[in-house]
Tab-separated table of C-alpha atoms and ligand atoms in Angstrom:
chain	number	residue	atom	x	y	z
A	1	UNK	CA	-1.378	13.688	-9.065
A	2	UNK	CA	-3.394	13.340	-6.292
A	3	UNK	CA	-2.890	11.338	-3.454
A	4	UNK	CA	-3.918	8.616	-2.398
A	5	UNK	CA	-3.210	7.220	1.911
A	6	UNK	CA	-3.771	3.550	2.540
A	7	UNK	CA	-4.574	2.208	5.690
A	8	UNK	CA	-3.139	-1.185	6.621
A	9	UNK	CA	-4.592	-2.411	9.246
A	10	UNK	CA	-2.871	-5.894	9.400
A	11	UNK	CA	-3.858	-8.566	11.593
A	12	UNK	CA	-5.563	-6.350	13.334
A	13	UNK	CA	-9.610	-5.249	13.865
A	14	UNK	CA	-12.735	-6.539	15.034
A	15	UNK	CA	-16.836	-5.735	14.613
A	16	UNK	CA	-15.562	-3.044	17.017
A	17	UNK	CA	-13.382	-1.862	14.912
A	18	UNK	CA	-15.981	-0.506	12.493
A	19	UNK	CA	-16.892	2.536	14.151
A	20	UNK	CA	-13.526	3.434	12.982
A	21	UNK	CA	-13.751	3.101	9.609
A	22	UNK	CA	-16.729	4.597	9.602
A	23	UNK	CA	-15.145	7.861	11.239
A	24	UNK	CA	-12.619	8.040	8.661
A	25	UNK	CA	-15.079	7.496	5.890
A	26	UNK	CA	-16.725	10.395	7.083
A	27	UNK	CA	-13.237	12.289	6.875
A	28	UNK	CA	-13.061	11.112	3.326
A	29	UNK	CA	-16.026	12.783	2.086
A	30	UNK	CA	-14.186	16.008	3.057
A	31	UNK	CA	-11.549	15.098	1.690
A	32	UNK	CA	-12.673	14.028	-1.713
A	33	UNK	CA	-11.453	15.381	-4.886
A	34	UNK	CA	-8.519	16.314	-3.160
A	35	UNK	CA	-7.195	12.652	-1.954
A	36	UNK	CA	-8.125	8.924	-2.015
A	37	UNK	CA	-8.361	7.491	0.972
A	38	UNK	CA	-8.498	3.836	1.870
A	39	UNK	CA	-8.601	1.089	4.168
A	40	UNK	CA	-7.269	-2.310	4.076
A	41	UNK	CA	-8.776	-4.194	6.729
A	42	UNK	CA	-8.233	-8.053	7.373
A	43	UNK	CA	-10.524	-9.832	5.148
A	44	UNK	CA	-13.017	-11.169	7.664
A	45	UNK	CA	-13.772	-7.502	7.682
A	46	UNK	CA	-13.912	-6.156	4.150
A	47	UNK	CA	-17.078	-7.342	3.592
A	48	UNK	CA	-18.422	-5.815	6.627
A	49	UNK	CA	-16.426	-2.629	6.293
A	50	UNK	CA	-17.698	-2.009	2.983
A	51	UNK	CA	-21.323	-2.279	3.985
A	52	UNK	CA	-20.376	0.156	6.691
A	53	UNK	CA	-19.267	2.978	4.578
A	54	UNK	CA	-21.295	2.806	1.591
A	55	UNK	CA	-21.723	6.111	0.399
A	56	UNK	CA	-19.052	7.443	1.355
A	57	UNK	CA	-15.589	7.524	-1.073
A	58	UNK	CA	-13.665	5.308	1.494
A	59	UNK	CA	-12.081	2.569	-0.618
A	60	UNK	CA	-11.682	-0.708	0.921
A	61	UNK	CA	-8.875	-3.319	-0.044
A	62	UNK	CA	-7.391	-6.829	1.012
A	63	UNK	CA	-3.914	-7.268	2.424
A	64	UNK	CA	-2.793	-10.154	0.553
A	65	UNK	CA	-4.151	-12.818	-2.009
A	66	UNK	CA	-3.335	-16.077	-3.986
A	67	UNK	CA	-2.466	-15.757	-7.744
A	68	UNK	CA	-5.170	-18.321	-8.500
A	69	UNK	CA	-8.980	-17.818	-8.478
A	70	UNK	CA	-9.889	-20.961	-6.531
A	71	UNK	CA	-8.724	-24.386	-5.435
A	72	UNK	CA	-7.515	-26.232	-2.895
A	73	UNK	CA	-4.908	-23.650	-1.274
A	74	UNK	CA	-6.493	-23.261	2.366
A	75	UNK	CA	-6.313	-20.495	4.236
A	76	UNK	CA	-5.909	-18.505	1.343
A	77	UNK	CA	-8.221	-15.901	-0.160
A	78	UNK	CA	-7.897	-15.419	-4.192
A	79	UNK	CA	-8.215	-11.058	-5.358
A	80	UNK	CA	-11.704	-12.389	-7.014
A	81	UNK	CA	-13.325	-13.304	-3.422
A	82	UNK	CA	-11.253	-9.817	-2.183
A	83	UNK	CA	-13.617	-8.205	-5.106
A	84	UNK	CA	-16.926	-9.844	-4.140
A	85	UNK	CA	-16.483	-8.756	-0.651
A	86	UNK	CA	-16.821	-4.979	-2.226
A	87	UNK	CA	-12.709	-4.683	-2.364
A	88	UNK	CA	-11.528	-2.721	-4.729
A	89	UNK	CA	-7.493	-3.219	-4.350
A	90	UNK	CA	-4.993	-5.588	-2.821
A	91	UNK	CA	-1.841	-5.192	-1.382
A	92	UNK	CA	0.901	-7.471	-2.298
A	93	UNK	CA	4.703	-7.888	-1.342
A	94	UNK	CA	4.290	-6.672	1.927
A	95	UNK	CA	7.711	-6.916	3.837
A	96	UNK	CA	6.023	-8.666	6.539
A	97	UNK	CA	4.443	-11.532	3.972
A	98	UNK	CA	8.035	-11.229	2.274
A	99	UNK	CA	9.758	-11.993	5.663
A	100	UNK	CA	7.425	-14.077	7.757
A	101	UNK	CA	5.729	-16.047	4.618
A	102	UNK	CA	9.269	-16.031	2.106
A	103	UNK	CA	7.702	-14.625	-0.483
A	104	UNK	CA	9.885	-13.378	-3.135
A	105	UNK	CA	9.661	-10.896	-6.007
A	106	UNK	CA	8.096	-13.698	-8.622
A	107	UNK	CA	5.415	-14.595	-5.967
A	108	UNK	CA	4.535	-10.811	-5.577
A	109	UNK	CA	4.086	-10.725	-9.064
A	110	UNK	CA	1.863	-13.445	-9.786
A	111	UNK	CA	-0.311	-11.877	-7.447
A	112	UNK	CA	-0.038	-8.483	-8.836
A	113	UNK	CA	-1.243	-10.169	-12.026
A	114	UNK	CA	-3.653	-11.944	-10.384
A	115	UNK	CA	-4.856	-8.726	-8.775
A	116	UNK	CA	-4.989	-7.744	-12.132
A	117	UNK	CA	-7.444	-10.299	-13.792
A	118	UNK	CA	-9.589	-10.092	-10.973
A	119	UNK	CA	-10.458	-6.174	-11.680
A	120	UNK	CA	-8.370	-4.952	-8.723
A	121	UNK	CA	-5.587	-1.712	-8.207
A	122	UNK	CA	-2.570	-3.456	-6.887
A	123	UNK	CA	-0.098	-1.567	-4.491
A	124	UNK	CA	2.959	-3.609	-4.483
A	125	UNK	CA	5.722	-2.942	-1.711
A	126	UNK	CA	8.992	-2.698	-2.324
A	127	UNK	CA	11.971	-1.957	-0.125
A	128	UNK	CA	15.627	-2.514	1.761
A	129	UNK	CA	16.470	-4.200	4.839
A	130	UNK	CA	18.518	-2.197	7.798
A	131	UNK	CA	21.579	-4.320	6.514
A	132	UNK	CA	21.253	-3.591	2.400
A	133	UNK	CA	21.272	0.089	3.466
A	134	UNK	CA	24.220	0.161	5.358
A	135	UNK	CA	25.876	-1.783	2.978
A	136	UNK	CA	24.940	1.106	0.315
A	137	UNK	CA	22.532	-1.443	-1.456
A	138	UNK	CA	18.982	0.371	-1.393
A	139	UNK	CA	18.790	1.272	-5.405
A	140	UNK	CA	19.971	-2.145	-6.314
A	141	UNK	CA	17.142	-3.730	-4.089
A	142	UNK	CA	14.678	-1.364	-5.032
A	143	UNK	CA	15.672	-1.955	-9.008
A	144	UNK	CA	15.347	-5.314	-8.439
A	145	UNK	CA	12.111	-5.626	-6.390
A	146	UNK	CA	10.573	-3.505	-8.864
A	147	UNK	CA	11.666	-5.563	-11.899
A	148	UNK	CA	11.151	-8.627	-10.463
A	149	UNK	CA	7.491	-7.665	-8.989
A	150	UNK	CA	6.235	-5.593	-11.223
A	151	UNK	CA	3.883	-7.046	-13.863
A	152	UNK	CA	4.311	-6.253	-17.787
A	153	UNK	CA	1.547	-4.209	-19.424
A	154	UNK	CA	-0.489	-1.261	-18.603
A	155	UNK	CA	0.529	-0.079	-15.291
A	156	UNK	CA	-2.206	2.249	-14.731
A	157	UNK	CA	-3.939	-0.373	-11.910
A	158	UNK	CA	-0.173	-0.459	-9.918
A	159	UNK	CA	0.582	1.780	-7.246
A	160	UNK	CA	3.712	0.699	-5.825
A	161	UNK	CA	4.862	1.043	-1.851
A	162	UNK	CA	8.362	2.501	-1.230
A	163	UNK	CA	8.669	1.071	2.673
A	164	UNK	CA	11.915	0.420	3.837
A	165	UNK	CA	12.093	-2.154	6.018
A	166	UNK	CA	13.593	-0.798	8.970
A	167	UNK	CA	10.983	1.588	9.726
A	168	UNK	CA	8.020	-0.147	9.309
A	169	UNK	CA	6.395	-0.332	13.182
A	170	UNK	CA	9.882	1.134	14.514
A	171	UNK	CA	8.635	4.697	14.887
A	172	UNK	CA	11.385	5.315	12.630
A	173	UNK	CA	11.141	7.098	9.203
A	174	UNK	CA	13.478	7.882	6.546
A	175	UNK	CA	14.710	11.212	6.225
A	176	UNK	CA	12.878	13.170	3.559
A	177	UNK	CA	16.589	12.954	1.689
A	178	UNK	CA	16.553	9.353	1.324
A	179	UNK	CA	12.966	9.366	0.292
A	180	UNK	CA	13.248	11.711	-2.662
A	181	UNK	CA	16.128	9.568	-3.248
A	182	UNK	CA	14.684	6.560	-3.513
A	183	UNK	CA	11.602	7.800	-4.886
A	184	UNK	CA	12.739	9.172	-7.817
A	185	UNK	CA	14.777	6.253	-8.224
A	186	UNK	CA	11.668	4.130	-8.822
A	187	UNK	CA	10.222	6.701	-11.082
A	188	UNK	CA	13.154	6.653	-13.032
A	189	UNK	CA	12.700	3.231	-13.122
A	190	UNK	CA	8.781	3.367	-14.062
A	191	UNK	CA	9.576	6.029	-17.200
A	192	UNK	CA	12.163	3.669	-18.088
A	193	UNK	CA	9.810	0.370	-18.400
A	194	UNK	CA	6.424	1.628	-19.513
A	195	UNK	CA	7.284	5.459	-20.851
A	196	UNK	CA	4.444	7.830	-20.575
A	197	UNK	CA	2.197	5.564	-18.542
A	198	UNK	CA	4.938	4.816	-15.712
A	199	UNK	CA	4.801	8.710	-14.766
A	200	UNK	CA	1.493	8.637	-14.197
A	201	UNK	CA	2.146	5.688	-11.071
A	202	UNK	CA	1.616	6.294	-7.681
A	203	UNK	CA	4.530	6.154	-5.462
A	204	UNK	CA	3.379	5.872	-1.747
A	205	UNK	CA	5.666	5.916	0.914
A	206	UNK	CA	5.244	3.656	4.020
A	207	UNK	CA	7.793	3.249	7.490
A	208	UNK	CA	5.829	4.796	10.652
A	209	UNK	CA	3.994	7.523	9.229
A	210	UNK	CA	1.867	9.411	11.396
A	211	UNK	CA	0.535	13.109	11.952
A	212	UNK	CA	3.502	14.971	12.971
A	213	UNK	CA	5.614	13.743	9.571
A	214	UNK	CA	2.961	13.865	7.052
A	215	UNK	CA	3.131	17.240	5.958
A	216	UNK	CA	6.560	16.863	5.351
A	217	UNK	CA	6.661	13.417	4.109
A	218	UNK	CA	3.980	13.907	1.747
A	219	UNK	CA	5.823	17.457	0.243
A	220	UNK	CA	8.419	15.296	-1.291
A	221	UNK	CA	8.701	15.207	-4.729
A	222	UNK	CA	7.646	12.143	-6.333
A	223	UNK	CA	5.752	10.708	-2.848
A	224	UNK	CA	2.007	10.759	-4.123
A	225	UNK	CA	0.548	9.032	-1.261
A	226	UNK	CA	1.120	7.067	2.074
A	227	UNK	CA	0.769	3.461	3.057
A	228	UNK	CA	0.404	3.372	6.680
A	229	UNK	CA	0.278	0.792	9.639
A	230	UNK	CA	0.147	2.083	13.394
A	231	UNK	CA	-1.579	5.314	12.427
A	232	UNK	CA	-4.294	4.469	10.381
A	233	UNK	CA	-5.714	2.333	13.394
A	234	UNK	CA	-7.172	5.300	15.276
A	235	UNK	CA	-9.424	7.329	13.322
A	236	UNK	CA	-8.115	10.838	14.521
A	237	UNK	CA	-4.465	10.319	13.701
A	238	UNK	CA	-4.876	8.539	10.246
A	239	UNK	CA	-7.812	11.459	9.386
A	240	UNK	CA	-5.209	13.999	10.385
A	241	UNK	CA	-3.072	12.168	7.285
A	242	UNK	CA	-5.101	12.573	5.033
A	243	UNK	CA	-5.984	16.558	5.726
A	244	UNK	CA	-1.951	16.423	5.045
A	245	UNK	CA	-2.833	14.946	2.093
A	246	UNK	CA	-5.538	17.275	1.255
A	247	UNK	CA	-3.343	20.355	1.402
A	248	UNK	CA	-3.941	21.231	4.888
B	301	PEP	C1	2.986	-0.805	6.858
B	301	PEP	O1	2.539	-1.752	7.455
B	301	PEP	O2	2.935	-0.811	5.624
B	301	PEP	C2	3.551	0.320	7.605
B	301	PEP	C3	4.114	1.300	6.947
B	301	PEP	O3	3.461	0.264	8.980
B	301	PEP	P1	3.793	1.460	10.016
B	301	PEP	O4	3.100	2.690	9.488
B	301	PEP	O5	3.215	0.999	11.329
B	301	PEP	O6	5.270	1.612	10.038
């Protein structure tokens, strides 16, 4: 499968920004046919990002959204306004929205749903605090995140985000051990809920990913993909992901 490196560029990214994006959508024409690359900006900037890099493969997404399509929730931003910006995913269950916002796993999968009815690939995040791995809790977490997140039906728009907690922004990343670990984990769990169709999900891992673990990283059986923070930022270091990606 091939695979696909997301750019999150959280609360992060101006007009300035752009020149950016548009450097990596440049790196995603090479790069085409061999992975997907995309980037999820804030959503004053989808719009703006998409113009940008029209015609070019660079997919753009949204960070976040409501489960409903409109109404009075302010501040929010619903997956269809994320699509008529020129979005074509959403990311939802971010352990940052999990942790600073509370959401928990029936939230995340409203949205995914949401996502869903709105005409939008969902990558749904999933993973253990410092704490539930040292107290030899990861697979029960990750079971239950992905049960309880996870919408029913066709999974074929769900990508999900193995990230564990504690090395999101940290610099730290899990060793490619507890990756294929987990990993196959949540495949096993995938094959086990939707048969067939769950082998064909993309399983991304995300925790400080950057150009000096990618290869490596993204060798690991059963890790189609990256979601990445820090490094997708700078052009240079989140192109040099995705030539990992690309085979080199
Ligand atoms: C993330 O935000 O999903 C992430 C993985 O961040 P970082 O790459 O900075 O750890």
């Amino acid at each position: 499968m091939r695979h696909l490196i997301a750019g999150n560029w959280k609360m992060n990214g101006l007009a300035t920004s752009l020149s950016e994006a548009q450097a990596v959508a440049e790196g995603a024409k090479a790069a085409e046919g061999k992975a997907d690359v995309m980037i999820c900006p804030p959503a004053t900037l989808i719009e703006r990002m998409r113009r940008a890099t029209q015609n070019s493969p660079l997919l753009v997404g949204g960070q976040d959204c409501h489960p409903k399509a409109s109404g009075a929730h302010t501040g929010d931003v619903s997956p269809e306004m994320i699509k008529d910006a020129g979005g074509s995913a959403v990311i939802v269950g971010h352990s940052e929205r999990r942790t600073d916002h509370g959401e928990a796993d029936d939230l995340v999968r409203a949205k995914a749903e949401a996502a869903r009815r709105a005409g939008l690939t969902t990558i749904i995040c999933i993973g253990e605090t410092e704490a539930e791995r040292d107290a030899g809790e990861t697979l029960n977490v990750v079971s239950r995140q992905l049960a309880g997140s996870v919408p029913d039906g066709d999974p074929s728009d769900i990508v999900i985000a193995y990230e564990p907690v504690w090395a999101i922004g940290t610099g730290r990343t899990a060793s490619e051990g507890d990756i294929q670990e987990a990993h196959a984990h949540i495949r096993a769990g995938l094959t086990a809920r939707f048969s067939a169709a769950g082998s064909g999900v993309r399983i991304l891992y995300g925790g400080s990913m950057k150009p000096e673990n990618a290869a490596a990283i993204l060798a690991v059986a059963d890790v189609n993909g990256g979601l990445v923070g820090g490094a997708s930022l700078k052009a240079a270091d989140f192109l040099a992901i995705v030539e990992a990606a690309s085979g080199g």
